[in-house]
mmCIF file of C-alpha atoms in Angstrom:
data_model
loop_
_atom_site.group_PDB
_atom_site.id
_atom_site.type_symbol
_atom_site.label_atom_id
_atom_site.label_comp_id
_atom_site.label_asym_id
_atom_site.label_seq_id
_atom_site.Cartn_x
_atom_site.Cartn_y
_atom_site.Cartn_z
ATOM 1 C CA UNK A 1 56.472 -78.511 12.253
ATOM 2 C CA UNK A 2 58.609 -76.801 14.742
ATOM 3 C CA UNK A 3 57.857 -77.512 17.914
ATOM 4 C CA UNK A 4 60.411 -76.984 20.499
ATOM 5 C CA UNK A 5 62.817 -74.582 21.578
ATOM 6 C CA UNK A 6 64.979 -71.995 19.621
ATOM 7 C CA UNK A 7 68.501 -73.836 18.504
ATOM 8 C CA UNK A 8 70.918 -72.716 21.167
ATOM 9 C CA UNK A 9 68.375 -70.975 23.311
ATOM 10 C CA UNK A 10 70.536 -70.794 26.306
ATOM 11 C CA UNK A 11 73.578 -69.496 24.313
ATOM 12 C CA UNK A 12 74.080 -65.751 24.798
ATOM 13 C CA UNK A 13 76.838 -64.011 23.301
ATOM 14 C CA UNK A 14 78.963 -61.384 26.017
ATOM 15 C CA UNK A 15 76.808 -58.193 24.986
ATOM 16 C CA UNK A 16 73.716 -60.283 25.326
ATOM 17 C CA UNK A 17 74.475 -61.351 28.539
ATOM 18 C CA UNK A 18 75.415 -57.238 29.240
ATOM 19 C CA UNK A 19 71.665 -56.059 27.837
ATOM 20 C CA UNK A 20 70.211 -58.693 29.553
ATOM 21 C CA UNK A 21 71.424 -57.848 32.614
ATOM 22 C CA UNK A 22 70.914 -54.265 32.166
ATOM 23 C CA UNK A 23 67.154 -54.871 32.196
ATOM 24 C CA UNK A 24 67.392 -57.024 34.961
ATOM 25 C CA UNK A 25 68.639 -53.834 36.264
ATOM 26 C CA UNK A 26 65.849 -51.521 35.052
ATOM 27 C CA UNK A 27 63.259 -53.830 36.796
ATOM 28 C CA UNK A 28 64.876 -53.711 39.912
ATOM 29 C CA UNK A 29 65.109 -50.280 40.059
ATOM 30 C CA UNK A 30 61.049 -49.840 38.869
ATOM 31 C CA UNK A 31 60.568 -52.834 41.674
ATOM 32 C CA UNK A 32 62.465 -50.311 44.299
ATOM 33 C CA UNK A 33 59.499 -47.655 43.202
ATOM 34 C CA UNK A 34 56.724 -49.619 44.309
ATOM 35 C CA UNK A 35 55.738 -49.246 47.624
ATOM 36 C CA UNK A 36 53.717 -52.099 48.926
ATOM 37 C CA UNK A 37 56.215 -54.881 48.941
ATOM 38 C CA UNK A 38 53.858 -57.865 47.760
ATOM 39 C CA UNK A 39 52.664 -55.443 44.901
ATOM 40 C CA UNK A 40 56.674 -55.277 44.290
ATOM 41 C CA UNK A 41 56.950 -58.895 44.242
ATOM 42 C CA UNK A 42 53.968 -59.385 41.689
ATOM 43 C CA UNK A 43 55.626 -57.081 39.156
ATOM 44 C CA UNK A 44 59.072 -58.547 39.745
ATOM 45 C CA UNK A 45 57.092 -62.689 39.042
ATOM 46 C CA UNK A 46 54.912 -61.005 36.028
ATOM 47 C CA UNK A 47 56.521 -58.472 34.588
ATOM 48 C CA UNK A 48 60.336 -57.929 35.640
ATOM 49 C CA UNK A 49 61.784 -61.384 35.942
ATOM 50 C CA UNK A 50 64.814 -62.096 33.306
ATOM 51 C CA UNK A 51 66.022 -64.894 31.989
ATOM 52 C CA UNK A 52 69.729 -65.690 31.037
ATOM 53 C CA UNK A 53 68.006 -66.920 27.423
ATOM 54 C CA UNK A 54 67.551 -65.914 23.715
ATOM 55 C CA UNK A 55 64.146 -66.830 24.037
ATOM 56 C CA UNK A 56 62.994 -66.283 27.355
ATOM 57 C CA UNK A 57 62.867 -69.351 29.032
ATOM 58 C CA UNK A 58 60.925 -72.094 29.196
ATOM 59 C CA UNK A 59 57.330 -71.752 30.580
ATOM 60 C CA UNK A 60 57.300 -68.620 32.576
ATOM 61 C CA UNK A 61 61.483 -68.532 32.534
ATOM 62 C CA UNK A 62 60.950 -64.200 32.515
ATOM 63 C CA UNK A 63 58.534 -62.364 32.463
ATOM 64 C CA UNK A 64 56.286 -60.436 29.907
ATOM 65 C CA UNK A 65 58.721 -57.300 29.764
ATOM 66 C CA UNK A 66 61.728 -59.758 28.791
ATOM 67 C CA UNK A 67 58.971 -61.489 26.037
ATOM 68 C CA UNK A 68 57.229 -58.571 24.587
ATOM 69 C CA UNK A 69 60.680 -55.976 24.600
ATOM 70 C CA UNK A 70 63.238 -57.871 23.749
ATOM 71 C CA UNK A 71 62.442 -61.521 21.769
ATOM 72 C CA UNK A 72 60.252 -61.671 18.597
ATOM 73 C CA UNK A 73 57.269 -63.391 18.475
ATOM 74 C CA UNK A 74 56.827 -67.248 19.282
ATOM 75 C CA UNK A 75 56.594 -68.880 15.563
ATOM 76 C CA UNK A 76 56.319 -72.640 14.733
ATOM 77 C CA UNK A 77 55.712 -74.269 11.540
ATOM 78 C CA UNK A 78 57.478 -75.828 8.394
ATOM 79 C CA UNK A 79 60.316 -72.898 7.980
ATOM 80 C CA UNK A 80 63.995 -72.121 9.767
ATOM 81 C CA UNK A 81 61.802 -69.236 12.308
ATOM 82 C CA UNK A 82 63.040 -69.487 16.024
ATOM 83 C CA UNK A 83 60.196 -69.995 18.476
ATOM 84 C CA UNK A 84 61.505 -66.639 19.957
ATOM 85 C CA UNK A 85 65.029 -65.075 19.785
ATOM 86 C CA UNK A 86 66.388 -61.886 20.640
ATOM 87 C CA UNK A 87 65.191 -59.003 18.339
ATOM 88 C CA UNK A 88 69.144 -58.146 17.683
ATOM 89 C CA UNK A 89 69.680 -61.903 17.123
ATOM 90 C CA UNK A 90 72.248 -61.109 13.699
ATOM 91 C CA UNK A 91 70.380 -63.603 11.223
ATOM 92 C CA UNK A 92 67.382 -62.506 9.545
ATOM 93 C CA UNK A 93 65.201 -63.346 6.376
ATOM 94 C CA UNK A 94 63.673 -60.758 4.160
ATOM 95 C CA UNK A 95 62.298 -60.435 0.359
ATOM 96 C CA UNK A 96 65.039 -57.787 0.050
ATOM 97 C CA UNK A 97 68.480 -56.844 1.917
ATOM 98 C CA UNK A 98 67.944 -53.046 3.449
ATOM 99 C CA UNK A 99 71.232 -50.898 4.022
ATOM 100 C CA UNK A 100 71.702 -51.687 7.454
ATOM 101 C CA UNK A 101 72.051 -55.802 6.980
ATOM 102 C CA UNK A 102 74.467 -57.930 4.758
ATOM 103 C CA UNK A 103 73.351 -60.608 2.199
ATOM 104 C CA UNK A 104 74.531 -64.250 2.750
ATOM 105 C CA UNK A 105 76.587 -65.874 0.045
ATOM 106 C CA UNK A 106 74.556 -69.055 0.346
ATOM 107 C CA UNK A 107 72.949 -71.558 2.659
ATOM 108 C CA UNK A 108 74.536 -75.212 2.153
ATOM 109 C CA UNK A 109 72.623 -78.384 4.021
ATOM 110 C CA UNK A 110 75.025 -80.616 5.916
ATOM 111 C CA UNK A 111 74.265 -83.959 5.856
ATOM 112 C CA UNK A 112 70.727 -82.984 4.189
ATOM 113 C CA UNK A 113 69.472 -82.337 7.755
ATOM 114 C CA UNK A 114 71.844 -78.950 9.189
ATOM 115 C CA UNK A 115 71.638 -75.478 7.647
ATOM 116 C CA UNK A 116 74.895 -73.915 7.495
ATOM 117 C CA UNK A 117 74.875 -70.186 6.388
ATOM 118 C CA UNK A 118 77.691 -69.030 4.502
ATOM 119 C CA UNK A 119 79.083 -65.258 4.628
ATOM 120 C CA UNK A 120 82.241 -63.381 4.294
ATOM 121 C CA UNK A 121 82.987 -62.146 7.393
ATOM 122 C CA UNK A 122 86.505 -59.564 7.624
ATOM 123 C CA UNK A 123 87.730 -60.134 4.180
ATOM 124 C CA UNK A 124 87.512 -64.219 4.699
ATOM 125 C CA UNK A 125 84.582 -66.811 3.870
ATOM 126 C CA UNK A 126 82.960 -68.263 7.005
ATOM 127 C CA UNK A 127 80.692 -70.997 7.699
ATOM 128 C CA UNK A 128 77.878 -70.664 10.515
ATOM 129 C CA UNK A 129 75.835 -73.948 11.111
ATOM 130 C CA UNK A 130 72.229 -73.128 12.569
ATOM 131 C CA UNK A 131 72.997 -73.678 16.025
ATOM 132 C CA UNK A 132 76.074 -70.779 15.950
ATOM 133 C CA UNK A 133 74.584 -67.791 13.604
ATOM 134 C CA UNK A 134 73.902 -66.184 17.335
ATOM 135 C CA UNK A 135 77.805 -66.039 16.618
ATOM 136 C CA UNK A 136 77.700 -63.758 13.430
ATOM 137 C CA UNK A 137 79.243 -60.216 13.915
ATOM 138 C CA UNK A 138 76.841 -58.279 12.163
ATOM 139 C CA UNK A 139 73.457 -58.267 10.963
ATOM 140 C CA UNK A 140 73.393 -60.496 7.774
ATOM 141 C CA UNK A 141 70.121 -61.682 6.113
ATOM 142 C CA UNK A 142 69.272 -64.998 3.797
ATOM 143 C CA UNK A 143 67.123 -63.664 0.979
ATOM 144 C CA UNK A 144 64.804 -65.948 -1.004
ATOM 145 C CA UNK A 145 67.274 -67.013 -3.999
ATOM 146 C CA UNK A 146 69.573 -68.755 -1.059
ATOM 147 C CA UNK A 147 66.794 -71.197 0.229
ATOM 148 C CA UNK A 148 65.856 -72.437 -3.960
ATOM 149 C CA UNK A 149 68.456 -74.456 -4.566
ATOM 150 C CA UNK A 150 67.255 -76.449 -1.327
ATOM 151 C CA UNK A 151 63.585 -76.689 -1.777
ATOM 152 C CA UNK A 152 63.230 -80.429 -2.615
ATOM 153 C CA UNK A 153 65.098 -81.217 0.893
ATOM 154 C CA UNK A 154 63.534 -78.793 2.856
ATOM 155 C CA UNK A 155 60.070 -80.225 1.888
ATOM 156 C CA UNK A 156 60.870 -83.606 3.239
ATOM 157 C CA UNK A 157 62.220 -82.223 6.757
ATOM 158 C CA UNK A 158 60.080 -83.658 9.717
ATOM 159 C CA UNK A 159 59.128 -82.122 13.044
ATOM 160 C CA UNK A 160 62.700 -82.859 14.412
ATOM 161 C CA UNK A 161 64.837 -81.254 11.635
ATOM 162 C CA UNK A 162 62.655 -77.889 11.521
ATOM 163 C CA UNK A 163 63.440 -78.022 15.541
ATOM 164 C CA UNK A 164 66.580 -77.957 15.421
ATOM 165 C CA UNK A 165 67.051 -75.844 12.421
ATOM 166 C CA UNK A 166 65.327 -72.620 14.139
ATOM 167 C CA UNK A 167 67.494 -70.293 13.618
ATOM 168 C CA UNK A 168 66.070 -67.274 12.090
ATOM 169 C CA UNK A 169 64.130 -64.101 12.377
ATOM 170 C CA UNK A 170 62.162 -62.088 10.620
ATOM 171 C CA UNK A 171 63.298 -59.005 9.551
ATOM 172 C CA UNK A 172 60.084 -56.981 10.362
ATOM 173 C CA UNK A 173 60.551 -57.760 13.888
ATOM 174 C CA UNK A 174 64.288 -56.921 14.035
ATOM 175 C CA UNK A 175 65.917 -54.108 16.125
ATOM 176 C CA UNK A 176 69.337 -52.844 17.645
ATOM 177 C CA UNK A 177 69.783 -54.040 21.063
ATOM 178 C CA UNK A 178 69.255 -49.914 22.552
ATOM 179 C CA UNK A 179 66.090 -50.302 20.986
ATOM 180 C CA UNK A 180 65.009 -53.713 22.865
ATOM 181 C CA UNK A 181 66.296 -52.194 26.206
ATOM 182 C CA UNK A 182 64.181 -48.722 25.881
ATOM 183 C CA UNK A 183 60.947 -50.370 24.517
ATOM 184 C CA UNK A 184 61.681 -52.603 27.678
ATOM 185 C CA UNK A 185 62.158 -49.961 30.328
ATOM 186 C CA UNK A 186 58.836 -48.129 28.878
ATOM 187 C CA UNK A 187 56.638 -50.857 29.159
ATOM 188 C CA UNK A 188 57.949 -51.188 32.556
ATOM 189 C CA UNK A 189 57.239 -47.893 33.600
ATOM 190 C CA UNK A 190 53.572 -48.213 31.905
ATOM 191 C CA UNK A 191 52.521 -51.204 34.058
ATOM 192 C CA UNK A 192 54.599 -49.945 36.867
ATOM 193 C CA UNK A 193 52.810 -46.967 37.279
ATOM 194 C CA UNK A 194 48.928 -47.634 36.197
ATOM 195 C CA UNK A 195 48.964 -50.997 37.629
ATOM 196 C CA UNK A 196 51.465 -51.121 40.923
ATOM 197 C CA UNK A 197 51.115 -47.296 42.098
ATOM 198 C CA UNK A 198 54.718 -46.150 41.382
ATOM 199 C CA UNK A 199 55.129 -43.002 41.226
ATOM 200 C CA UNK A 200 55.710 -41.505 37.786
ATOM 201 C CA UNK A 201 57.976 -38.804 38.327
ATOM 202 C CA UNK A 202 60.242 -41.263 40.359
ATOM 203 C CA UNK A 203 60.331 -44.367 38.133
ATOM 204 C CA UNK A 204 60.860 -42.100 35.264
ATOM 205 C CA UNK A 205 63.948 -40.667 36.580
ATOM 206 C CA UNK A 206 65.598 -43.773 38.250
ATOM 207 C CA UNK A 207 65.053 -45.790 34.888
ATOM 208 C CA UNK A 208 66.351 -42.715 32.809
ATOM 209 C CA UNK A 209 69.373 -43.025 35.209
ATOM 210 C CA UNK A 210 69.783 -46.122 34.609
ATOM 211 C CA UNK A 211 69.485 -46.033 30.631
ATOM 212 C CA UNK A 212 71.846 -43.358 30.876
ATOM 213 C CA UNK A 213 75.012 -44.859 32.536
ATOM 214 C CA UNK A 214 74.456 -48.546 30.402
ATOM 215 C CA UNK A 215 78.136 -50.187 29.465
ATOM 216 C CA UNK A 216 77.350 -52.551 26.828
ATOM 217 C CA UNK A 217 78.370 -49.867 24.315
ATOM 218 C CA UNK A 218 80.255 -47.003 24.706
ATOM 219 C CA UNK A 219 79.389 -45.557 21.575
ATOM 220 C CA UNK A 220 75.111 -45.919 22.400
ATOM 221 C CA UNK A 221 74.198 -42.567 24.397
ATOM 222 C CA UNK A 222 70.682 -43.070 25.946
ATOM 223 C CA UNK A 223 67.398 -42.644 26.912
ATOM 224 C CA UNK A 224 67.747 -41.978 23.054
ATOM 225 C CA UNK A 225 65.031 -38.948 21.516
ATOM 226 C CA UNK A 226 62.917 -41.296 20.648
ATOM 227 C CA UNK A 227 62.265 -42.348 24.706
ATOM 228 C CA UNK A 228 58.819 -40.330 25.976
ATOM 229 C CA UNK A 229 58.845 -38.383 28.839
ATOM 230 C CA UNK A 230 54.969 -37.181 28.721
ATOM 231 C CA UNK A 231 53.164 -39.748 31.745
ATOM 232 C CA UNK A 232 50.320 -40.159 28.766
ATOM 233 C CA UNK A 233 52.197 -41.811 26.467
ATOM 234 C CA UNK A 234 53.404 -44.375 28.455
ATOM 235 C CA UNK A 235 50.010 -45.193 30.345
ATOM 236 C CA UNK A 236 47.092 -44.576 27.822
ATOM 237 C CA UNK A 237 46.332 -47.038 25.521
ATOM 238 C CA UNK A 238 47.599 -45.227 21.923
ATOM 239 C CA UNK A 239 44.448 -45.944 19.812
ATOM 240 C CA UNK A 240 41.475 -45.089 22.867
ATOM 241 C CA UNK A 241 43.611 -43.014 25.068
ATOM 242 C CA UNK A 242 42.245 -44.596 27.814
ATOM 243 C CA UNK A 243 44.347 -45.927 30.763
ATOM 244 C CA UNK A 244 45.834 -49.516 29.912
ATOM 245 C CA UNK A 245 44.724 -50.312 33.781
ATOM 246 C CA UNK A 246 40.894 -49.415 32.410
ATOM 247 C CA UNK A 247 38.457 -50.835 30.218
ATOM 248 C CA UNK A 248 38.966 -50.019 26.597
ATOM 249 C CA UNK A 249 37.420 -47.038 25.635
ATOM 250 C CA UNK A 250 36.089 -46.635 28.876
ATOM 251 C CA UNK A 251 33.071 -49.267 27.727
ATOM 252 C CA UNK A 252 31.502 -51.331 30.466
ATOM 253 C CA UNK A 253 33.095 -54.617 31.039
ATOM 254 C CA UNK A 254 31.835 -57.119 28.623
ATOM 255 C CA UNK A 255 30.561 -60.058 30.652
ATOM 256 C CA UNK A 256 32.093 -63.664 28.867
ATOM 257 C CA UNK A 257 30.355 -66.650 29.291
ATOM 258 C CA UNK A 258 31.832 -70.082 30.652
ATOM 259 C CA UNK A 259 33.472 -72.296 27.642
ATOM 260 C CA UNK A 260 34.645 -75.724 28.649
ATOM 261 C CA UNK A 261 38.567 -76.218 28.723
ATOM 262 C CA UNK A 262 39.683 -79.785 29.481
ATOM 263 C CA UNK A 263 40.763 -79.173 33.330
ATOM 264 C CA UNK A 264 44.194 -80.725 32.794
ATOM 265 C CA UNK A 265 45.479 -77.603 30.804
ATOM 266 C CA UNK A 266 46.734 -74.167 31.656
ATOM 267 C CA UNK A 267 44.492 -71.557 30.463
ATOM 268 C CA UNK A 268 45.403 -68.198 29.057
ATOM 269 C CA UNK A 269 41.357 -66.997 29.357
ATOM 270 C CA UNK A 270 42.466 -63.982 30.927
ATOM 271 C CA UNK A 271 44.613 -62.757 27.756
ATOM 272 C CA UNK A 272 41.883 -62.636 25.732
ATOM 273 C CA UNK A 273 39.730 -60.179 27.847
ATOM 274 C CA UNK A 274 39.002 -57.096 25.922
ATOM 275 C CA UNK A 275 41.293 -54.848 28.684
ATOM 276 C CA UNK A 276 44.046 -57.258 28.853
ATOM 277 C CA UNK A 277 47.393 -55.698 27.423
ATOM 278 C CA UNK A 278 49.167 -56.769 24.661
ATOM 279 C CA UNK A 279 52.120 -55.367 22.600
ATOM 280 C CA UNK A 280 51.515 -52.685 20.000
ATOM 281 C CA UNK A 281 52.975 -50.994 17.281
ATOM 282 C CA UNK A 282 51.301 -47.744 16.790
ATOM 283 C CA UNK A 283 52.850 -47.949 13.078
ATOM 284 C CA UNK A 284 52.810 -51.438 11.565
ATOM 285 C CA UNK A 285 56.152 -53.542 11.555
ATOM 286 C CA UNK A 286 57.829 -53.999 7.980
ATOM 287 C CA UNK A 287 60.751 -55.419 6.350
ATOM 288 C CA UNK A 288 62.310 -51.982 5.250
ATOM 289 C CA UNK A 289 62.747 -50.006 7.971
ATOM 290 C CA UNK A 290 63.025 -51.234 11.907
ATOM 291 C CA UNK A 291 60.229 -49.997 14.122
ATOM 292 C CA UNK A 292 59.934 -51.684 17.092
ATOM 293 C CA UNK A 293 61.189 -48.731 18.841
ATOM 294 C CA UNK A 294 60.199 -46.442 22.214
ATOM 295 C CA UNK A 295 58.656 -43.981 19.603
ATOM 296 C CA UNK A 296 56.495 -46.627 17.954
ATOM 297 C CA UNK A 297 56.030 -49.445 20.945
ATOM 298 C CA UNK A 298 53.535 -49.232 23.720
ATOM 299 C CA UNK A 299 50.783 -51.420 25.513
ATOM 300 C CA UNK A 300 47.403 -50.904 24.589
ATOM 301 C CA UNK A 301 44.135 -52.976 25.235
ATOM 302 C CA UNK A 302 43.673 -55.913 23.354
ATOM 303 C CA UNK A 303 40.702 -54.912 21.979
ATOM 304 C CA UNK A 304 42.099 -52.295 20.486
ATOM 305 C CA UNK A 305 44.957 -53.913 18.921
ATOM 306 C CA UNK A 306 43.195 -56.641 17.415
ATOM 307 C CA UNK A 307 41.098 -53.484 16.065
ATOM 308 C CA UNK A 308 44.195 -52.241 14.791
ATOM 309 C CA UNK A 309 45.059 -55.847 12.873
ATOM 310 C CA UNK A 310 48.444 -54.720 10.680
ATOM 311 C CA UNK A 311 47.160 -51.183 9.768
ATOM 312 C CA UNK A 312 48.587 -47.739 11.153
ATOM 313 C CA UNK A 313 47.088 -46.081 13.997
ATOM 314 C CA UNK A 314 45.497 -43.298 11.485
ATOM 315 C CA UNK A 315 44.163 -45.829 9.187
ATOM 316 C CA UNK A 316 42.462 -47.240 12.251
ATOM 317 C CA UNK A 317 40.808 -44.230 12.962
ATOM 318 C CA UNK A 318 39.642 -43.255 8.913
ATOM 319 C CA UNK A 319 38.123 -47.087 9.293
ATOM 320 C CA UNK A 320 36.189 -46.377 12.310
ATOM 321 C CA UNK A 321 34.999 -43.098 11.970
ATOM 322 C CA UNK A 322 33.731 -44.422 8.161
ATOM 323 C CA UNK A 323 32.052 -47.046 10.323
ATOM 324 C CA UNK A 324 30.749 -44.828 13.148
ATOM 325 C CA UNK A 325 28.973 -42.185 10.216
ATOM 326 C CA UNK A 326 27.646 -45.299 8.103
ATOM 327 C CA UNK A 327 25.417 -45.872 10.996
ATOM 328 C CA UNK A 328 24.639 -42.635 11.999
ATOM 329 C CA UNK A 329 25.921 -42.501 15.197
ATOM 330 C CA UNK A 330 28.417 -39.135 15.175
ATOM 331 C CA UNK A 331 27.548 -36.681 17.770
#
């Protein structure tokens, strides 16, 4: 399977190297809100630190804003998915083409070991080969009749070739690049404010500032209308309501017992505590419409999003309030 980096990880095209740095700005200016300057420098190592990358960097390269905001998932296995790229990285796969990408003409396989992606591109055919689609000048998508004709080579590709074949996302965690940078500077402000003392009022309005005078496009005005400005719904958790910095649902912290973990390997323990904060999507990502979005993307308690699995936040709540009255236990 694929297990190394992204193909061309440390290529960034000019505007990625503009929205990059335009976070890097945002989590300065949240730093410059915190008071206590080794609280500052915490957020800045954990939280605010960019990296130059399409998929964040090796080991801790950035931080979790830069991972969670603005690359998709990490992904390894026997298919073309980068182990993390930028969510407005322009090649995606998808059952279906939606209106706002353009089908491939076809994939060819150099040498029976490169994918090369084939588009017309400004009234002319062009050839991308997987370690240049970061290249591509719009959005274009590989649907599932371009990878058929291929299947008896792909099936045969080792560890190696998958590696350096990574090229792809998928469509369901896609977005524009304004989108990346606002989900960014609103999880910044969340874990600013509940977890380093800034000042809501004041990080709101710096980071707004910010948003507001961006140049990597001209033509983008934000905050957009789908940026918050209520202090709730950055901080609470969107499923409990409960602050992210507090125990889910306000239940009493659930002590873990010990498990054995050979002492020669990092541990991520800590991630899986029921309060720890992950990602969310209060409505489920899927291939037909982007949502990874300020009005859909927030932190929440782990327990609560592995609660939520791939549902909506109001089928959540029809599930647990069936399970709360099959027991008896309304109030």
């Amino acid at each position: 399977m694929a297990t190394g980096r992204t193909i061309s990880a440390s290529f960034l095209t000019e505007r990625d190297e503009k929205v990059i740095e335009l976070c890097k700005m945002i989590s300065q200016e949240i730093a410059n809100c915190i008071e206590d300057p080794i609280q500052r420098k915490k957020f800045m190592s954990e939280f605010g630190k960019t990296s130059n990358t399409r998929d964040g960097g090796m080991g801790v390269g950035a931080g979790k804003l830069q991972r969670d905001a603005l690359c998709t998932r990490g992904r390894q296995g026997k298919a073309p998915f980068s182990n993390r790229n930028l969510r407005w990285h322009p090649l995606v796969v998808a059952e279906i083409c939606p209106a706002w990408a353009k089908p491939i003409l076809r994939i060819e396989i150099e040498n029976d070991e490169l994918l090369v992606f084939v588009v017309k591109e400004d009234g002319r055919v062009r050839k991308y080969p997987a370690d240049k689609v970061h290249e591509m000048s719009q959005r274009y998508v590989a649907l599932p009749e371009s990878w058929m004709p291929h299947i008896n080579v792909l099936k045969s590709w080792n560890d190696t070739l998958w590696t350096q074949n990574s090229c792809v996302i998928p469509i369901l965690e896609a977005c524009d690049w304004q989108d990346a940078v606002e989900t960014y500077a609103l999880l910044g402000i969340a874990v600013a404010v509940e977890f380093f003392d800034a000042d809501f009022a004041r990080v709101y309005e710096v980071v707004t500032r910010t948003l507001a005078r961006q140049k990597v496009d001209s033509k983008v005005s934000l905050p957009s209308s789908r940026f918050p400005s209520n202090q709730g719904d950055f901080t609470n958790c969107p499923v409990c309501r409960v602050s992210i910095a507090k125990n889910a649902a306000q239940m009493p912290e659930r002590v873990r017992e010990k498990v054995w973990q050979p002492a020669w390997r990092s541990t991520k323990r800590e991630e899986g505590e029921d309060s720890s904060i992950q990602l969310m999507h209060v409505q489920p990502l899927v291939e037909s419409e982007m949502r990874h979005h300020a009005g859909n993307v927030r932190y929440g308690h782990r327990w609560c999003n592995v609660a939520m699995t791939d549902h909506s936040l109001d089928e959540t709540l029809d599930f647990m309030e069936y399970i709360v009255r099959a027991h008896n236990r309304c109030k």
